[in-house]
Amino acid sequence: MSTLRIFNGRIIDPANGRDEKADLWIRDGVIIETPVDGTKADEEIDAKGRIVAPGLIDIHVHFREPGQSHKETIGTGSQAAAAGGFTSVVCMPNTSPAADNAGTITLIREKAATSSVVNIFTTGAITKGLAGQELAPYNAMVGAGIVAITDDGHCVQNHEVMRRAVEYARMFGLVVLDHCQDYSLVGGGVMNEGEWSLRLGLPGWPRIGEEIIVMRNILLADLCDSPIHCQHISSGGSVRLIREARARGVKISGEVCPHHIALTDDHLQTFDSNYKMNPPLRTERDIEAIIGGIADGTLDILCSDHAPHAKYEKEVELDQAPFGILGLETEFGLFSDILVHKKKAIDMARLIELYTSKPAKLLSLDRGTLGVGAQGDVTLIDPDLEWVYDKELSPSLSRNTPFHGTEMKGRAVQTIVAGKTVWSL
Amino acid sequence: MSGWTRKDLLGLDELSAEELRIILDTAKAFKGVGERSLKKVPALRGHTMVNFFVEPSTRTRTSFELAAMRLSADVVNISATASSLQKGESLKDTALNLEALRADIIVLRHSSAGASRFLAERLQASIINAGDGAHEHPTQGLLDIFTMIEKRGSLEGAEVAIIGDILFSRVARSNIYALNKLGAKVTLVGPSTLVPKAFEKLGVKVAHRIDDILETADVVNLLRIQHERQRKEYFPGIGEYIKLFGLTKARAERLKPGCLIMHPGPINRGVEIDSDVADGDRSVILEQVTNGLAVRMAVLYLCAGGVGLPS
């Protein structure tokens, strides 16, 4: 038996409504009651000045295995996750081949079991080959261990197919995650449609390309009485639609990536592909609306959309570069800096809730809590630490980030999975 | 020449009014070279210019080639079909190879917006943007403005209408940026699908009826309808476009006396402009082509750090 005592810290455990100074004990990887018999721990961590939070969860990452391990592997991705304070991540199924069958899911889980330093949860595709035509075998994929379905990177355009997916997924208690993008409106869009796309002569990706699918999903969630989660919300209009629908009791939710509140479309003026995202960076107005949505609870999931790409793949003409950036190491710091410190939209306890109990509840993960009996996943956070991100220190195999050199306030400083430290500053 | 410090010419949006004037003044000095019997000066002797046209072009490529020859530079032409890009080589690697061959100036035509900036940030050679997607075509913008100034004098307060497919036009963007800086008043005219209202943020007016500008314009610059760039939904058909926006003979008669008629070419006769109007007295379309040589000589000369204008 091995025991760990974390003392002197401020425990914030939103799942159990705790915010207090107390000790946290973990025995053999599981959280236990604080012993009253004067037991000595095998290992002790002094968490003075730090928050002791449930291990952070990111429900939207791309680890590129199988198929594109030159960008990232499950092993390197998991190390990046740990370095960002994450003890659990949920991988998207747009691997190569796509995770649209039990065999590929099993392969990913086996890789994770041998190479990952954090908990890896997997999703399965909504449709075979992410092609938007035929439903993937949900029963078999559930058997292999998926926690949700999504065609992320793609969006099911056929509303009938999407309806049946939502209806069918309900039978397995699966939440449908959706990358909201109407292809007919977006076309070859590479950046937000607006003044900057006009100036730069780049094809625009209009907000309604997202909003029309968010609205579609609201209608389907209502019709099927089943949850749909809209991924990486970028538009102020989407926030308004989700807010109104949730007020009516529709099972719709949304998530936010830090780049969508940290950056605007004018960053594209240098044609730097590190600012090319899908959905794209938008405007200050959208940022205000998204932050308002986080503040009032409309949007209660935060994530990275961690999307590694090799340097040579990004170092091409902008319209030919792939979408996406790294995110795991910078997301908590950016959200802490913007939401908690600069905008004061939420407090640190709420930020932790959005990264722990909320995602755990959405996907029914047995994580995100410091309750007795839970797995001993813990993130120690220094809420006021001022730091600068250096991409060259990243354990990721890729370096595609616009946040190199960015100053932030607030950082995860130690990541503990099942009672074992897997990363510390 | 004092005041010019740039290695590259990537667009007119980033140039100051002073920098625009330096190019135009230099072009004026070079225009005389083309009128001599010996159309050549030694300004870029020993320099190598690569005309790297990833997208097809006749007049711009030829114009740059002649401009470089008149400056005594050595010229190599590379087209898309003859380049390693066809074999899957990246733009960066292709350009690095050109630089390894000691090219001093690379003139790039490319279908991707920002392609010339991409090269400029990575290569020592001077990069001249000869059209990058729908972004900018700075030398076309400059030659348009050179022609306007040559014919009218100052552009301060001049009413310039740019008519046609603005959304996909790099020529329009370069014109807008430079005309704004030189004091002209720009109105964009075309179907609402190709001239969205958001263009007003660039400091121009937007109109959807050609008849609204005929009596007030000092210059009408007609743009080609770029069938190859458009999806068909932008307007119902050529017939309707001509009816709404074509500069027909009847419409041309309503233009102010002295109004310049311009077109960057190639012309779709009978579409954006009637054939008679294109060939008429007020048309300066071929003078634009001639002036393009002088402007491109000036740009090559300035970016290559040339010294000593022709006497």
XYZ file of C-alpha atoms in Angstrom:
736
model
C 0.000 0.000 0.000
C 1.267 3.465 -0.809
C -0.240 6.647 0.516
C 0.012 10.252 -0.599
C -0.901 13.262 1.522
C -1.369 16.660 -0.086
C -1.442 19.264 2.661
C -1.604 23.026 3.121
C -3.617 23.473 -0.070
C -7.026 24.974 -0.841
C -9.211 22.134 -2.018
C -11.700 23.156 -4.674
C -13.934 20.247 -5.608
C -17.021 21.562 -7.405
C -18.548 18.109 -7.756
C -18.887 17.965 -3.970
C -19.357 21.662 -3.313
C -16.045 21.886 -1.419
C -13.851 24.959 -1.181
C -11.753 24.719 1.956
C -8.289 24.334 3.359
C -7.814 20.660 4.090
C -5.604 17.655 3.500
C -6.223 15.264 0.625
C -5.251 11.618 0.992
C -4.799 9.063 -1.759
C -4.122 5.403 -1.077
C -3.193 3.022 -3.893
C -4.423 5.504 -6.449
C -7.812 6.087 -4.844
C -8.972 9.048 -2.753
C -9.650 8.123 0.861
C -10.948 9.856 3.954
C -8.316 11.735 5.934
C -7.120 9.183 8.491
C -7.860 10.093 12.109
C -5.410 7.641 13.600
C -2.191 9.567 13.001
C -1.214 7.507 9.931
C 1.986 8.697 8.230
C 1.886 9.015 4.443
C 4.567 7.450 2.214
C 4.726 10.664 0.208
C 3.750 14.199 1.093
C 3.218 17.249 -1.095
C 3.143 20.719 0.427
C 0.498 22.600 -1.581
C 0.870 25.916 0.203
C -0.511 28.745 -1.953
C -1.938 26.243 -4.391
C -5.345 25.000 -5.309
C -5.891 21.267 -5.047
C -8.368 20.498 -7.811
C -9.748 17.327 -9.326
C -7.645 16.336 -12.319
C -8.558 18.566 -15.250
C -10.421 17.036 -18.196
C -10.207 18.094 -21.848
C -12.957 16.517 -23.930
C -11.606 17.597 -27.305
C -8.113 16.596 -28.432
C -6.521 15.049 -31.514
C -3.664 12.640 -30.830
C -3.157 11.543 -34.469
C -2.666 7.865 -33.730
C -3.189 5.757 -35.742
C -2.067 7.172 -39.046
C -0.274 10.459 -38.452
C 2.183 9.763 -35.704
C 4.671 12.235 -37.217
C 2.388 14.963 -35.803
C 1.652 13.443 -32.417
C 1.402 10.078 -30.760
C -0.824 9.082 -27.922
C 2.305 9.047 -25.762
C 3.549 12.536 -26.670
C 0.048 13.952 -26.657
C -0.520 12.573 -23.189
C 2.691 14.223 -21.991
C 1.494 17.546 -23.413
C -1.791 16.990 -21.600
C 0.007 16.360 -18.330
C 2.113 19.477 -18.873
C -1.109 21.442 -19.191
C -2.503 20.017 -15.959
C -4.787 17.450 -17.574
C -5.292 14.009 -16.125
C -7.939 12.959 -18.637
C -8.498 13.705 -22.309
C -11.084 12.636 -24.838
C -9.675 11.858 -28.294
C -11.485 12.656 -31.499
C -12.036 9.896 -34.061
C -10.590 11.565 -37.166
C -7.531 9.362 -37.158
C -6.356 7.441 -40.186
C -8.140 5.121 -40.510
C -11.041 6.832 -38.780
C -12.122 5.485 -35.402
C -15.427 4.254 -36.784
C -15.229 0.644 -35.689
C -14.480 -1.414 -32.602
C -11.117 -2.598 -33.938
C -9.648 0.883 -34.287
C -11.076 1.954 -30.930
C -9.497 -1.090 -29.321
C -6.167 -0.311 -30.975
C -6.247 3.243 -29.614
C -7.104 2.046 -26.138
C -4.331 -0.536 -26.215
C -1.844 2.120 -27.326
C -3.084 4.369 -24.559
C -2.702 1.628 -21.958
C 0.969 1.213 -22.791
C 2.087 4.721 -23.709
C -0.113 7.324 -22.065
C 0.660 9.066 -18.790
C -2.922 10.341 -18.450
C -6.359 8.787 -18.829
C -7.338 8.493 -22.471
C -11.010 8.305 -23.344
C -12.058 7.679 -26.906
C -14.910 8.738 -29.130
C -16.259 6.931 -32.135
C -17.388 8.360 -35.430
C -21.029 9.250 -36.047
C -20.776 7.937 -39.593
C -18.578 5.422 -41.353
C -15.379 7.024 -42.550
C -16.663 10.375 -41.227
C -18.379 10.582 -44.595
C -21.767 11.687 -43.277
C -23.660 8.943 -45.080
C -24.014 5.727 -43.062
C -24.167 5.302 -39.293
C -21.112 3.731 -37.687
C -21.675 0.640 -35.461
C -22.356 2.315 -32.131
C -23.069 -0.881 -30.208
C -19.727 -2.400 -31.151
C -17.889 0.839 -30.433
C -19.555 1.163 -27.030
C -18.356 -2.367 -26.358
C -14.849 -1.212 -27.222
C -15.147 1.654 -24.781
C -16.177 4.899 -26.493
C -17.676 7.669 -24.374
C -19.362 9.715 -27.129
C -19.729 9.940 -30.893
C -18.632 12.714 -33.219
C -17.514 13.262 -36.802
C -15.278 16.102 -35.586
C -13.345 17.736 -38.365
C -16.411 16.971 -40.449
C -20.080 17.728 -40.010
C -22.964 15.488 -41.025
C -24.720 17.548 -43.689
C -27.689 15.265 -44.207
C -30.202 16.173 -41.511
C -31.994 12.850 -41.784
C -28.745 10.966 -41.130
C -28.031 13.241 -38.167
C -31.511 12.736 -36.786
C -31.157 8.968 -36.928
C -27.710 9.194 -35.352
C -29.084 11.135 -32.404
C -32.056 8.817 -32.041
C -29.933 5.694 -32.284
C -27.198 6.983 -29.969
C -29.797 7.614 -27.304
C -30.304 3.876 -26.968
C -26.702 3.616 -25.734
C -26.756 6.767 -23.612
C -24.229 8.347 -25.973
C -23.932 12.100 -26.267
C -23.521 13.295 -29.839
C -20.721 15.853 -30.218
C -20.934 17.953 -33.365
C -18.503 20.058 -35.324
C -21.000 22.653 -36.568
C -20.226 23.620 -40.148
C -22.615 23.899 -43.074
C -20.528 23.098 -46.120
C -22.756 24.868 -48.623
C -22.345 28.156 -46.751
C -18.706 27.766 -45.842
C -17.370 26.413 -49.122
C -13.625 26.771 -49.173
C -13.630 29.366 -46.395
C -10.332 29.671 -44.555
C -11.055 32.567 -42.179
C -13.916 34.551 -40.704
C -15.997 36.262 -43.376
C -15.750 39.967 -42.678
C -13.607 43.015 -43.186
C -10.358 41.083 -42.936
C -11.333 38.355 -45.376
C -12.287 41.112 -47.811
C -9.004 42.928 -47.273
C -6.887 39.832 -47.599
C -8.839 38.312 -50.476
C -9.259 35.059 -48.580
C -12.416 32.944 -48.840
C -14.723 33.707 -45.934
C -16.214 31.242 -43.401
C -19.336 33.102 -42.252
C -20.768 32.821 -38.771
C -24.019 31.437 -40.089
C -22.061 28.479 -41.427
C -21.847 27.495 -37.752
C -25.108 28.957 -36.503
C -27.346 27.146 -38.972
C -25.991 23.798 -37.766
C -26.227 24.859 -34.114
C -29.886 25.649 -34.833
C -30.290 22.315 -36.616
C -28.855 20.572 -33.582
C -31.173 22.439 -31.234
C -34.145 21.302 -33.281
C -32.902 17.715 -33.386
C -32.072 17.617 -29.675
C -35.574 18.903 -29.024
C -37.192 16.457 -31.414
C -35.271 13.451 -30.122
C -35.173 14.613 -26.496
C -31.540 13.617 -26.512
C -28.340 15.600 -25.863
C -26.246 17.205 -28.565
C -23.050 19.011 -27.669
C -21.834 21.698 -30.074
C -18.066 21.713 -30.311
C -15.745 24.720 -30.383
C -18.294 27.536 -30.522
C -16.873 30.584 -32.312
C -19.867 32.795 -33.040
C -21.809 35.145 -30.826
C -24.961 34.095 -32.638
C -24.413 30.478 -31.643
C -24.200 31.537 -27.992
C -27.537 33.310 -28.258
C -29.194 30.288 -29.922
C -27.879 27.886 -27.285
C -28.884 30.214 -24.439
C -32.466 30.470 -25.698
C -32.731 26.729 -26.275
C -31.337 25.790 -22.865
C -33.802 28.151 -21.236
C -36.544 26.072 -22.885
C -35.007 22.901 -21.529
C -33.494 21.611 -24.744
C -30.561 19.249 -24.125
C -28.048 21.336 -26.023
C -24.613 22.362 -24.802
C -21.532 24.059 -26.146
C -17.816 24.257 -25.568
C -15.194 26.962 -26.020
C -11.547 26.846 -27.051
C -9.195 29.528 -25.734
C -8.118 30.783 -29.143
C -11.694 31.830 -29.830
C -11.584 34.309 -26.962
C -7.890 35.214 -27.078
C -7.502 36.094 -30.759
C -9.417 37.833 -33.537
C -9.444 37.498 -37.303
C -7.149 40.480 -37.808
C -4.268 38.205 -36.753
C -4.517 36.646 -40.209
C -3.182 39.815 -41.823
C 0.324 38.366 -41.853
C -1.017 35.185 -43.486
C 0.487 33.163 -40.618
C -1.062 29.700 -40.748
C -0.809 29.393 -36.963
C -3.905 31.576 -36.893
C -5.853 29.348 -39.271
C -8.488 27.520 -37.248
C -11.712 25.714 -37.944
C -14.022 27.291 -36.966
C -12.058 30.453 -37.586
C -11.021 33.264 -35.280
C -13.775 35.847 -35.303
C -14.187 39.342 -33.865
C -14.269 41.218 -30.564
C -18.061 41.124 -30.664
C -18.031 37.346 -30.820
C -15.512 37.202 -28.001
C -17.718 39.358 -25.802
C -20.705 37.130 -26.516
C -18.771 33.933 -25.842
C -17.373 35.252 -22.572
C -20.906 36.336 -21.647
C -22.051 32.799 -22.419
C -19.390 31.322 -20.165
C -20.237 33.794 -17.402
C -23.958 33.013 -17.410
C -23.569 29.251 -17.774
C -24.739 28.946 -21.368
C -21.372 27.455 -22.284
C -20.036 25.232 -19.531
C -17.308 23.172 -21.145
C -13.801 24.406 -21.959
C -11.383 22.496 -24.156
C -8.378 22.858 -26.445
C -9.154 21.221 -29.821
C -5.451 20.298 -29.576
C -4.577 19.809 -33.254
C -0.899 19.107 -33.889
C 0.537 19.501 -37.403
C 4.105 19.067 -38.570
C 5.996 22.239 -39.425
C 6.272 21.425 -43.105
C 2.529 20.889 -43.314
C 1.760 24.322 -41.876
C 4.571 26.090 -43.735
C 2.699 26.411 -47.017
C 0.378 28.928 -48.641
C -2.327 29.861 -46.137
C -5.255 28.495 -48.121
C -3.456 25.168 -48.436
C -2.404 24.832 -44.793
C -4.330 22.528 -42.472
C -6.557 24.038 -39.785
C -5.699 23.909 -36.104
C -3.140 24.521 -33.389
C -1.664 22.949 -30.292
C -3.646 23.745 -27.185
C -3.184 21.475 -24.212
C -0.338 23.323 -22.532
C -1.741 26.815 -22.946
C -5.490 26.433 -22.513
C -5.760 26.557 -18.735
C -3.377 29.503 -18.507
C -5.214 31.420 -21.230
C -8.643 30.844 -19.731
C -7.353 31.693 -16.257
C -5.691 34.833 -17.542
C -8.643 36.041 -19.631
C -11.730 34.787 -17.785
C -10.565 34.995 -14.175
C -7.925 37.718 -14.035
C -8.509 40.151 -16.907
C -12.260 39.973 -17.606
C -13.290 38.729 -14.170
C -16.118 36.843 -15.889
C -15.842 33.851 -13.548
C -13.803 32.960 -10.491
C -11.188 30.236 -10.187
C -13.613 27.798 -8.575
C -15.952 28.117 -11.523
C -13.081 27.715 -13.972
C -12.171 24.466 -12.248
C -15.780 23.333 -12.413
C -15.804 23.911 -16.188
C -12.751 21.689 -16.478
C -13.794 18.940 -14.066
C -17.319 18.155 -12.928
C -19.006 19.686 -15.987
C -17.185 17.644 -18.647
C -17.345 14.541 -16.441
C -21.090 14.936 -16.159
C -21.601 15.600 -19.865
C -19.845 12.408 -20.908
C -20.604 10.355 -17.761
C -16.901 9.971 -16.987
C -15.983 8.576 -13.573
C -13.591 11.461 -13.090
C -13.686 15.148 -12.193
C -14.217 14.705 -8.438
C -12.178 14.449 -5.272
C -14.873 12.421 -3.562
C -13.844 9.471 -1.453
C -13.483 6.394 -3.613
C -12.736 8.326 -6.781
C -9.533 7.775 -8.718
C -6.759 9.922 -7.267
C -6.450 12.323 -10.190
C -5.409 15.733 -8.913
C -4.170 18.950 -10.461
C -2.304 21.460 -8.334
C -2.852 25.002 -9.551
C -1.033 28.217 -8.789
C -3.814 30.705 -9.554
C -1.575 33.762 -9.634
C 1.571 32.419 -11.267
C 2.672 34.677 -14.106
C 4.417 32.747 -16.844
C 5.378 32.811 -20.511
C 4.782 29.890 -22.858
C 7.803 28.527 -24.689
C 6.762 26.136 -27.443
C 10.264 24.739 -27.726
C 9.850 23.121 -24.321
C 6.701 21.284 -25.387
C 6.649 17.480 -25.236
C 4.330 17.526 -28.254
C 5.850 16.421 -31.557
C 4.495 19.574 -33.216
C 5.044 23.278 -32.709
C 2.033 24.852 -34.397
C 0.906 27.457 -31.920
C 0.355 31.210 -32.054
C 0.913 31.476 -28.295
C 4.689 31.136 -28.197
C 5.907 33.964 -25.971
C 2.435 34.750 -24.625
C 2.260 35.917 -21.015
C -0.438 34.338 -18.862
C -1.513 34.400 -15.235
C -2.523 31.147 -13.579
C -1.070 27.738 -14.278
C -1.314 24.087 -13.385
C 1.943 23.247 -11.631
C 1.614 19.545 -10.840
C -0.383 16.757 -12.430
C -1.175 13.611 -10.456
C -2.822 10.585 -12.041
C -4.033 7.807 -9.759
C -1.872 9.120 -6.961
C 1.320 9.380 -9.025
C 2.883 12.616 -10.186
C 3.167 12.482 -13.982
C 4.334 16.071 -14.452
C 5.389 18.984 -12.320
C 6.765 22.409 -13.069
C 16.286 56.705 -54.283
C 15.777 58.199 -50.861
C 12.642 57.132 -49.024
C 12.455 53.626 -50.477
C 13.732 50.956 -48.112
C 11.703 47.911 -49.034
C 13.190 44.713 -50.367
C 9.806 43.513 -51.637
C 6.605 44.794 -53.155
C 3.817 42.678 -51.727
C 0.846 45.013 -51.856
C -0.274 48.611 -51.901
C -2.135 48.360 -48.596
C 1.169 48.476 -46.732
C 2.672 51.387 -48.674
C 2.470 54.990 -47.556
C 1.353 57.740 -49.913
C 4.991 58.843 -50.021
C 6.144 55.398 -51.103
C 3.466 55.311 -53.789
C 4.705 58.644 -55.097
C 8.296 57.421 -55.164
C 7.306 54.509 -57.394
C 5.184 56.712 -59.652
C 7.941 59.332 -59.976
C 10.493 56.642 -60.748
C 8.158 55.140 -63.332
C 7.823 58.532 -64.980
C 11.587 58.697 -65.351
C 11.684 55.204 -66.808
C 8.830 55.736 -69.245
C 11.147 57.687 -71.491
C 13.415 54.690 -71.872
C 10.744 52.857 -73.825
C 10.429 55.735 -76.209
C 14.101 55.707 -77.190
C 15.454 53.820 -80.152
C 17.736 51.905 -77.815
C 15.231 50.827 -75.160
C 17.707 49.752 -72.541
C 19.545 51.072 -69.472
C 22.165 49.257 -67.420
C 20.463 49.798 -64.055
C 20.110 46.080 -63.141
C 23.003 44.674 -65.146
C 24.252 41.549 -63.399
C 20.943 40.981 -61.596
C 18.870 37.881 -62.234
C 15.101 38.043 -62.240
C 12.938 34.947 -62.144
C 9.424 35.288 -63.493
C 7.724 32.583 -61.433
C 4.162 32.269 -62.686
C 2.319 29.510 -60.899
C -0.932 30.829 -62.375
C -1.313 31.503 -66.103
C -0.674 35.004 -67.412
C 0.387 36.578 -70.670
C 0.472 40.333 -70.297
C 1.817 40.595 -66.758
C 4.520 38.003 -67.329
C 5.582 39.578 -70.623
C 5.487 43.037 -69.114
C 7.784 42.020 -66.241
C 10.068 40.214 -68.650
C 10.403 43.234 -70.908
C 10.800 45.559 -67.938
C 13.671 43.478 -66.599
C 15.290 43.290 -70.032
C 15.131 47.060 -70.402
C 16.994 47.302 -67.115
C 19.605 44.855 -68.477
C 18.747 42.125 -65.965
C 18.987 38.459 -66.880
C 15.548 36.860 -66.990
C 14.337 33.317 -66.408
C 10.699 32.388 -66.935
C 9.102 29.534 -65.031
C 5.489 28.525 -65.485
C 3.350 26.300 -63.300
C 3.416 23.373 -65.690
C 7.184 23.563 -66.006
C 7.906 23.828 -62.286
C 8.550 21.239 -59.624
C 5.299 22.259 -57.944
C 3.729 19.905 -60.446
C 5.750 17.120 -58.886
C 4.528 17.938 -55.406
C 7.377 20.168 -54.297
C 6.336 22.856 -51.846
C 6.419 26.522 -52.763
C 9.037 27.066 -50.089
C 11.367 24.384 -51.436
C 10.959 25.541 -55.014
C 11.799 29.088 -53.992
C 14.777 28.021 -51.895
C 16.142 26.318 -54.963
C 15.707 29.470 -57.000
C 17.548 31.362 -54.336
C 20.308 28.771 -54.307
C 20.680 29.593 -57.980
C 21.249 33.187 -56.832
C 18.091 34.783 -58.161
C 18.020 38.416 -57.031
C 14.379 39.115 -57.792
C 11.472 36.694 -57.918
C 8.267 37.901 -59.521
C 5.525 35.626 -58.242
C 2.047 35.052 -59.635
C 0.155 32.589 -57.465
C -3.438 31.571 -56.877
C -3.088 31.749 -53.068
C -3.518 35.039 -51.233
C -0.414 35.761 -49.199
C 1.889 33.561 -51.293
C 4.263 36.428 -52.072
C 4.478 37.406 -48.395
C 5.171 33.771 -47.585
C 8.229 33.862 -49.837
C 9.339 37.338 -48.816
C 9.569 36.255 -45.180
C 11.781 33.309 -46.066
C 14.066 34.458 -48.876
C 16.806 37.027 -49.284
C 15.698 37.742 -52.842
C 13.328 40.612 -53.558
C 9.807 39.318 -54.024
C 7.472 41.183 -56.338
C 3.827 40.222 -56.089
C 2.434 39.796 -59.593
C -0.979 38.806 -58.259
C -1.746 36.568 -55.272
C -5.179 35.031 -55.362
C -7.840 37.636 -54.714
C -5.536 39.637 -52.465
C -3.452 42.190 -54.372
C -1.936 42.935 -57.756
C 0.177 45.928 -56.809
C 1.848 46.651 -60.141
C -1.534 46.615 -61.896
C -2.846 49.038 -59.277
C 0.191 51.244 -59.777
C -0.059 51.285 -63.546
C -3.747 52.133 -63.305
C -2.933 55.045 -61.039
C 0.058 56.108 -63.118
C -2.267 56.284 -66.123
C -4.905 58.257 -64.226
C -2.341 60.777 -63.002
C -0.732 61.046 -66.410
C -4.092 61.871 -67.974
C -5.623 63.954 -65.204
C -2.888 65.281 -62.981
C -3.666 64.971 -59.291
C -6.091 62.364 -58.031
C -7.180 64.536 -55.110
C -10.987 64.497 -55.091
C -11.268 62.444 -58.292
C -14.319 60.193 -58.505
C -13.165 56.723 -59.477
C -15.688 53.968 -60.097
C -14.481 50.379 -60.110
C -17.079 48.209 -61.761
C -17.565 44.468 -61.818
C -16.406 41.482 -59.861
C -14.840 43.165 -56.849
C -15.045 40.227 -54.443
C -12.565 38.131 -56.398
C -10.499 40.996 -57.756
C -6.951 41.594 -56.592
C -6.823 44.537 -58.995
C -9.728 46.206 -57.214
C -8.109 45.819 -53.812
C -4.793 47.313 -54.927
C -6.649 50.166 -56.614
C -8.745 50.861 -53.528
C -5.767 51.013 -51.169
C -3.726 53.319 -53.385
C -6.564 55.554 -54.541
C -7.650 56.139 -50.939
C -4.126 57.184 -50.002
C -3.821 59.543 -52.935
C -7.061 61.362 -52.178
C -9.452 59.875 -54.732
C -13.060 58.972 -53.904
C -13.785 55.377 -54.800
C -17.156 53.841 -55.577
C -17.445 50.111 -56.143
C -20.201 49.051 -58.511
C -21.515 45.566 -59.125
C -24.009 42.946 -58.071
C -24.577 42.787 -54.320
C -23.137 39.276 -54.326
C -19.828 40.449 -55.756
C -19.754 43.840 -54.034
C -20.896 43.149 -50.468
C -21.627 46.115 -48.254
C -18.741 45.151 -45.985
C -16.409 46.762 -48.536
C -17.503 50.102 -47.081
C -15.162 49.326 -44.198
C -12.319 49.878 -46.632
C -13.337 53.518 -46.959
C -15.240 53.306 -50.222
C -18.840 53.675 -51.372
C -20.804 50.704 -52.654
C -23.383 50.958 -55.448
C -25.417 48.343 -57.242
C -26.535 50.388 -60.292
C -24.025 51.476 -62.913
C -26.395 54.308 -63.849
C -25.754 55.872 -60.431
C -22.157 56.762 -61.300
C -22.196 57.529 -65.016
C -22.674 61.287 -64.684
C -20.230 61.786 -61.823
C -17.279 59.496 -62.463
C -13.949 60.916 -63.580
C -12.618 57.406 -64.142
C -14.417 54.134 -64.721
C -12.256 51.081 -64.237
C -14.036 48.000 -65.538
C -13.036 44.608 -64.254
C -13.307 41.325 -66.024
C -15.943 38.887 -64.869
C -13.766 36.056 -63.656
C -15.727 33.006 -64.632
C -12.907 30.760 -63.492
C -13.114 32.027 -59.908
C -16.849 32.038 -59.489
C -19.449 29.637 -58.531
C -22.465 30.261 -60.691
C -24.666 31.502 -57.864
C -23.212 35.001 -57.844
C -25.516 36.204 -60.609
C -27.953 34.488 -62.917
C -26.114 34.887 -66.193
C -24.027 37.025 -68.503
C -27.085 38.489 -70.232
C -28.418 39.863 -66.994
C -24.970 41.118 -66.006
C -24.584 43.069 -69.246
C -28.021 44.565 -68.795
C -27.275 45.710 -65.268
C -23.572 46.543 -65.321
C -22.172 46.482 -68.853
C -20.669 49.731 -70.133
C -22.696 49.844 -73.309
C -22.366 52.498 -75.960
C -25.532 54.197 -74.689
C -24.216 54.305 -71.157
C -20.801 55.512 -72.280
C -22.467 58.497 -73.913
C -23.718 59.591 -70.504
C -20.213 59.697 -69.032
C -18.710 63.096 -68.220
C -16.519 64.581 -70.938
C -12.971 63.548 -70.223
C -13.960 60.526 -68.177
C -11.262 57.877 -68.543
C -12.314 54.351 -69.429
C -9.927 51.749 -68.072
C -9.711 47.977 -67.970
C -6.896 45.784 -66.644
C -7.551 43.181 -69.323
C -8.092 40.731 -70.692
C -11.345 42.250 -71.947
C -14.496 40.242 -72.465
C -15.751 42.342 -75.361
C -19.483 42.778 -75.214
C -19.671 41.736 -71.580
C -18.255 44.289 -69.166
C -17.626 46.741 -72.003
C -18.926 47.187 -75.537
C -16.315 46.650 -78.198
C -16.758 50.159 -79.617
C -16.329 51.716 -76.196
C -13.209 49.692 -75.498
C -11.689 51.008 -78.708
C -13.100 54.539 -78.359
C -11.446 57.902 -77.707
C -11.773 57.839 -73.957
C -10.412 54.365 -73.572
C -6.861 54.258 -72.220
C -6.695 50.490 -72.042
C -3.634 50.111 -74.259
C -1.880 53.041 -72.601
C -2.278 51.154 -69.347
C -0.338 48.297 -70.905
C 2.433 50.640 -72.043
C 2.588 52.308 -68.644
C 2.782 48.904 -67.016
C 6.279 48.533 -68.410
C 7.470 51.781 -66.850
C 5.864 50.978 -63.511
C 7.386 47.512 -63.420
C 10.799 48.881 -64.332
C 10.455 51.273 -61.403
C 9.401 48.546 -58.993
C 12.181 46.176 -60.042
C 14.703 48.978 -59.878
C 13.663 50.203 -56.425
C 13.305 46.796 -54.798
C 16.641 45.617 -56.182
C 18.256 48.682 -54.662
C 19.208 50.165 -57.994
C 20.984 53.493 -58.175
C 21.121 56.128 -60.844
C 17.956 56.880 -62.775
C 18.202 57.304 -66.559
C 19.163 60.824 -67.431
